[in-house]
Amino acid sequence: MWTRRVGFGGRASDTQRRTSPTCTPGVTLNKYGLCVTNLQDLLPAKNGEEPTIQFLLEVVDILTNYVRKTFDRSTKVLDFHHPHQLLEGMEGFNLELSDQPESLEQILVDCRDTLKYGVRTGHPRFFNQLSTGLDIIGLAGEWLTSTANTNMFTYEIAPVFVLMEQLTLKKMREIVGWPNGEGDGIFSPGGAISNMYSVMVARYKHYPEVKTKGMTAAPRLVLFTSEHSHYSIKKASAVLGFGTENLILLKTDERGRVIPADLEAKVIDAKQKGCVPLFVNATAGSTVYGAFDPINEIADICEKYNMWLHVDGAWGGGLLMSRKHRHKLNGVERANSVTWNPHKMMGVPLQCSAILVREKGLLQGCNSMCAGYLFQPDKQYDVTYDTGDKAIQCGRHVDIFKFWLMWKAKGTSGFEKHIDRCLELSEYLYNKIKNREGYEMVFQGQPQHTNVCFWYIPPSLRDMPDREEKRQRLHKVAPKIKAMMMECGTTMVGYQPQGDKVNFFRMVISNPAATRSDIDFLIDEIERLGQDL
Amino acid sequence: MWTRRVGFGGRASDTQRRTSPTCTPGVTLNKYGLCVTNLQDLLPAKNGEEPTIQFLLEVVDILTNYVRKTFDRSTKVLDFHHPHQLLEGMEGFNLELSDQPESLEQILVDCRDTLKYGVRTGHPRFFNQLSTGLDIIGLAGEWLTSTANTNMFTYEIAPVFVLMEQLTLKKMREIVGWPNGEGDGIFSPGGAISNMYSVMVARYKHYPEVKTKGMTAAPRLVLFTSEHSHYSIKKASAVLGFGTENLILLKTDERGRVIPADLEAKVIDAKQKGCVPLFVNATAGSTVYGAFDPINEIADICEKYNMWLHVDGAWGGGLLMSRKHRHKLNGVERANSVTWNPHKMMGVPLQCSAILVREKGLLQGCNSMCAGYLFQPDKQYDVTYDTGDKAIQCGRHVDIFKFWLMWKAKGTSGFEKHIDRCLELSEYLYNKIKNREGYEMVFQGQPQHTNVCFWYIPPSLRDMPDREEKRQRLHKVAPKIKAMMMECGTTMVGYQPQGDKVNFFRMVISNPAATRSDIDFLIDEIERLGQDL
């Protein structure tokens, strides 16, 4: 049995270097003040308990230090280096693998270096991705998940996690608005795969023979999605054998929302060409503009032409948790399937994405192959809980626990507060810059989601006529500012072109650590770095 | 700044209950001896550092206790309950989610209960899956990965992990035997997805127009795999639009290895029927028998008929690390693609699976969609390091770090030792039971991998004539013994039927904690539970 000791031997934090850590007998103190053990002393070695706990606590000391600093605004968001610099080995940080083992002491140094040269995605001023923030409960959940190290395919080896997934999916379906939360679903390794599931299930529903006979058994099927939708719909059309040319892009209004009349016109056109319209994706929260397609109007058209309606709420699904904002997804209950990524707007650590399907049995029918070695029908428990055969995966990572634990800790009401707060913050940013000198909004009016899209126009460009030269120069502004931000390490925000629009900033807020002062900081930083461009 | 205190406030371990944990001011001590904080006190709250570290250390205390007990043979492998029992709420363990938050104290109890009712996949007597064991370095790696909470799609936000992935894939390709480790690859969410990649890339290589025009642009393509191969090849043929009927199953010898002549005959037959043979999967380490298909002979046929050769080494790939056993994959260097799951035979925590592709550029060509918001060409660094567009995913979990860290800590030589040891143990089991009364081997001769497949024949069946009645009764033996094992919680081992063979046990060893005494225990336990059946 191990007993906890005073000073468990972690490296002294930067501000407090202890003078006499106490090491266990057999564990030696090195020049860095670490109590190091050898790999061979760790479990499953005999008497390996103490050195193992010791080692894990050393690691935890590094991690908790990292967590502490991540939330500290005086810490850099990143310490940028080019690939060749890291490959050459920064201050002895050697990425190469070798035949012989390193000491555990070196392993701890490697851990510290890995974090040092990484990017602090939980930093209050990291706005670069839709997934930001570092939720402490979610983090604890992931640590536990790693420790349990099991697999979702059967109840047999993941009884608790399988049930948590089932209950959580039901809750999500209730929130979508399907009666009694009926239906089906599964957690998948990200929104792209969830969207791929939706196309697969739609195909299976309308042309089940494709499973056995292949795409040649079906007529020429076409899919529809907005030109602003996520590229995963296009990936799915390539992967599943539809072909990207059979994905028809829909026009949007200037806010990035699908124009329903364009959908109907294109459906009629496709039918006239002998194609069969199968599937429509409506985006709830587009990646760049944060736009919500008008689901109800799209659903009307889907019903009229017997098409599968999928709602890609990877980014916007979280708004369903907010009484104030869920109206933006009105009509979602009419969808046949919904993608919803808790790892985006709900702050759950990566990865956590759900595909929800209204009709029960389709996922199973579409994907089951009845592998005898895994899904034995003659087990002693109710094997309908063995959900693995619904998946396109065999082994499946446990993505549910961190989410379940966060839901327990926050309650539905806690997620609602988080979402309302992020939307308030983005409103603050929008109001701050919409009439500010040097800024131009990419689209007019208050954003529907937390996406605020804007150009920063340096003083040297402000009086230029709106011609190609200005466009070309403006196109280079965001990349330049972004590069300087990264080199300074002060903040990170995304940019991209869209259609005929030159590079603009896309600011998104999903980080619970962000405050108005961080928004102010971002704007100050853009102006500081961009004023002389 | 936080300072570490004496007694950081974890619940006393089962054997040592401290009497006076010291809580931080503002943090209260509850009846369980926990220093509890409120969710609102955790970071990003003001002065949230201390309560946050406190809370995380409480969680770590639960986790290290779990680790310690997992390696203790007096601990049960599992505490089995039926789904309805867990759903009803075991001793107050309530899986339902609610609107209102729970206390952090309750969250810690939930964590403990989650582990209590789960399955200890790291236990020395857990033999149920190909992935077993709990590697301490890998565990530390996963904890760090969760803390970094980033995403593999760009160098921008995962610089260190992206480089680690690149270097590790190169090393794996060198070990496969491709000159200078040239080629391509990616880590995917499991072997089934890796195998799917191989079929996609094969299709893209031979019929690149399928990406844009769909499967109808290609002739009728057929795929080949052994009847013993993993079901993911069949899943891939359904998902990708080939249709499962266009996957042709190959006969095997009695050891489960593909008969090359059967492949050639079926290729000729398919061509005569107007089909185009595209892809052959050779399994290196089949799921049930652990069989290695003869890669060189299959490669000859693939070259002759211009077919893509994929080697599914999800389970057997690890043997490439062993000088003694890698000959079983002779010819693997002739493959066009290889699946290799370090999370199986190499003991890396779930999930960790690589798809390796010999020809550079195919993964990118096959999957890239050039999303402007993510893969900007005008970044300040060398954007060839932005590997995300090669994936069918968008966001991608960091699966590399734990593996990289284990490789650093063990060296190539450490993996070799582990693999040799597991194969020795399975040889011990084979020798122990091959002539033992009451046992019958499913196939004759020493297994190629650690899979030992056998029937246990209870005394009541031993003198029965080999007729249908005996078969039917024998079919029920393994499920009954397995059910009793699970209810006793003493050990776990898999069983399944295969072809016309009734249920038999499949013992596999990948757990570094297992010893000969655990093998002896398993056999004793089978006999104890099975003798009166």
Coordinates of C-alpha atoms in Angstrom, one line a residue, chain B residues 196-373:
Chain B
M196 CA -11.5 2.1 -45.2
Y197 CA -8.8 4.5 -46.2
S198 CA -7.0 1.8 -48.0
V199 CA -9.9 0.9 -50.2
M200 CA -10.6 4.6 -50.9
V201 CA -7.0 5.3 -51.9
A202 CA -6.9 2.2 -54.1
R203 CA -10.0 3.4 -55.8
Y204 CA -8.5 6.9 -56.3
K205 CA -5.3 5.5 -57.7
H206 CA -7.1 3.4 -60.3
Y207 CA -10.2 5.5 -60.9
P208 CA -9.5 9.1 -59.8
E209 CA -12.7 10.2 -61.6
V210 CA -14.8 8.5 -58.9
K211 CA -14.0 11.4 -56.6
T212 CA -15.9 13.8 -58.8
K213 CA -18.3 11.6 -60.8
G214 CA -19.1 8.8 -58.3
M215 CA -19.0 5.1 -58.6
T216 CA -21.0 5.0 -61.7
A217 CA -18.0 6.4 -63.6
A218 CA -16.0 3.2 -62.9
P219 CA -16.6 -0.3 -64.2
R220 CA -17.9 -2.9 -61.7
L221 CA -15.1 -3.1 -59.2
V222 CA -14.5 -6.1 -57.0
L223 CA -12.5 -6.5 -53.8
F224 CA -11.0 -9.6 -52.3
T225 CA -10.4 -10.6 -48.7
S226 CA -10.2 -13.7 -46.6
E227 CA -13.3 -15.2 -45.0
H228 CA -11.3 -14.9 -41.8
S229 CA -10.6 -11.2 -42.3
H230 CA -11.9 -8.4 -40.1
Y231 CA -15.5 -7.3 -40.8
S232 CA -14.3 -3.7 -41.4
I233 CA -13.4 -4.6 -45.0
K234 CA -17.0 -5.6 -45.5
K235 CA -18.1 -2.4 -43.9
A236 CA -15.8 -0.4 -46.1
S237 CA -17.3 -2.1 -49.2
A238 CA -20.8 -1.1 -48.1
V239 CA -19.9 2.5 -47.0
L240 CA -17.9 3.4 -50.0
G241 CA -20.5 2.3 -52.5
F242 CA -19.0 -0.9 -53.8
G243 CA -21.6 -3.1 -52.2
T244 CA -20.9 -6.1 -50.0
E245 CA -21.7 -8.5 -52.9
N246 CA -18.7 -7.1 -54.7
L247 CA -16.4 -8.1 -51.9
I248 CA -15.3 -11.7 -52.7
L249 CA -14.3 -13.9 -49.8
L250 CA -11.3 -16.1 -50.2
K251 CA -10.9 -19.6 -48.9
T252 CA -8.4 -20.3 -46.2
D253 CA -6.4 -23.3 -45.0
E254 CA -7.3 -24.9 -41.8
R255 CA -5.1 -22.4 -39.9
G256 CA -7.1 -19.5 -41.3
R257 CA -4.6 -18.3 -44.0
V258 CA -5.7 -17.3 -47.4
I259 CA -5.0 -19.9 -50.1
P260 CA -3.3 -17.9 -52.9
A261 CA -4.6 -20.2 -55.6
D262 CA -8.1 -19.4 -54.6
L263 CA -7.4 -15.7 -55.0
E264 CA -6.1 -16.2 -58.5
A265 CA -9.0 -18.4 -59.5
K266 CA -11.5 -15.9 -58.2
V267 CA -9.7 -13.0 -59.9
I268 CA -9.9 -14.8 -63.2
D269 CA -13.5 -15.7 -62.6
A270 CA -14.4 -12.1 -61.8
K271 CA -12.7 -10.8 -64.9
Q272 CA -14.6 -13.4 -67.0
K273 CA -17.8 -12.0 -65.5
G274 CA -16.8 -8.5 -66.7
C275 CA -15.7 -7.2 -63.3
V276 CA -12.5 -5.4 -62.6
P277 CA -10.5 -6.7 -59.7
L278 CA -9.2 -3.7 -57.8
F279 CA -8.1 -4.5 -54.3
V280 CA -6.9 -7.4 -52.2
N281 CA -6.7 -7.3 -48.5
A282 CA -4.1 -9.6 -46.9
T283 CA -4.6 -10.0 -43.1
A284 CA -1.5 -10.0 -40.9
G285 CA -2.8 -11.4 -37.7
S286 CA -6.5 -12.3 -38.1
T287 CA -8.9 -11.4 -35.3
V288 CA -9.8 -14.9 -34.2
Y289 CA -7.1 -17.3 -35.3
G290 CA -4.2 -14.7 -35.4
A291 CA -3.4 -16.0 -38.9
F292 CA -0.9 -14.3 -41.2
D293 CA -1.9 -14.5 -44.9
P294 CA 1.1 -15.3 -47.2
I295 CA 1.8 -11.8 -48.3
N296 CA 4.5 -12.6 -50.9
E297 CA 2.4 -15.0 -52.8
I298 CA -0.6 -12.7 -52.7
A299 CA 1.7 -9.8 -53.8
D300 CA 2.7 -11.8 -56.9
I301 CA -0.9 -12.2 -57.9
C302 CA -1.6 -8.5 -57.2
E303 CA 1.3 -7.5 -59.5
K304 CA 0.2 -9.9 -62.2
Y305 CA -3.4 -8.5 -62.3
N306 CA -2.6 -4.9 -61.4
M307 CA -4.5 -4.9 -58.1
W308 CA -3.9 -2.8 -55.0
L309 CA -2.4 -4.8 -52.1
H310 CA -3.4 -3.8 -48.7
V311 CA -2.1 -5.5 -45.6
D312 CA -4.4 -5.3 -42.6
G313 CA -1.9 -5.5 -39.8
A314 CA -4.1 -3.9 -37.2
W315 CA -3.4 -6.8 -34.9
G316 CA -0.3 -8.3 -36.3
G317 CA 1.6 -5.2 -37.3
G318 CA 3.2 -5.0 -33.9
L319 CA 5.2 -8.1 -34.7
L320 CA 7.2 -6.0 -37.2
M321 CA 9.0 -4.6 -34.1
S322 CA 10.3 -8.1 -33.2
R323 CA 13.3 -9.5 -35.0
K324 CA 12.1 -12.9 -34.0
H325 CA 8.6 -12.7 -35.3
R326 CA 8.6 -10.1 -38.1
H327 CA 9.2 -12.8 -40.7
K328 CA 5.5 -13.6 -40.4
L329 CA 4.9 -10.4 -42.3
N330 CA 7.4 -11.2 -45.0
G331 CA 6.4 -9.3 -48.2
V332 CA 4.7 -6.5 -46.3
E333 CA 7.1 -4.1 -48.0
R334 CA 5.4 -5.0 -51.3
A335 CA 2.0 -3.7 -50.0
N336 CA 0.5 -0.5 -51.4
S337 CA -0.9 0.3 -48.0
V338 CA -0.7 -1.1 -44.4
T339 CA -3.0 -0.8 -41.4
W340 CA -1.1 -1.0 -38.1
N341 CA -2.8 -0.3 -34.7
P342 CA -0.3 0.5 -32.0
H343 CA -3.3 0.4 -29.6
K344 CA -3.4 -3.4 -30.0
M345 CA -0.2 -5.4 -29.8
M346 CA 2.0 -2.5 -28.7
G347 CA -0.1 -1.7 -25.7
V348 CA -0.7 2.0 -26.5
P349 CA -3.9 3.3 -24.9
L350 CA -7.0 3.6 -27.2
Q351 CA -7.2 5.0 -29.8
C352 CA -4.1 4.7 -31.9
S353 CA -4.3 3.4 -35.5
A354 CA -2.2 4.2 -38.5
I355 CA -2.8 3.8 -42.2
L356 CA 0.4 3.8 -44.2
V357 CA 0.4 4.4 -47.9
R358 CA 3.5 3.6 -50.1
E359 CA 2.8 6.2 -52.8
K360 CA 3.0 9.8 -51.7
G361 CA 0.3 12.2 -52.7
L362 CA -2.5 9.8 -53.0
L363 CA -4.1 10.5 -49.6
Q364 CA -4.0 14.2 -50.4
G365 CA -5.4 13.7 -53.9
C366 CA -8.1 11.4 -52.7
N367 CA -9.4 13.5 -49.9
S368 CA -8.4 17.1 -50.3
M369 CA -11.2 19.7 -50.6
C370 CA -9.1 22.8 -49.9
A371 CA -11.3 24.4 -47.3
G372 CA -10.3 28.1 -47.3
Y373 CA -11.2 28.7 -43.7

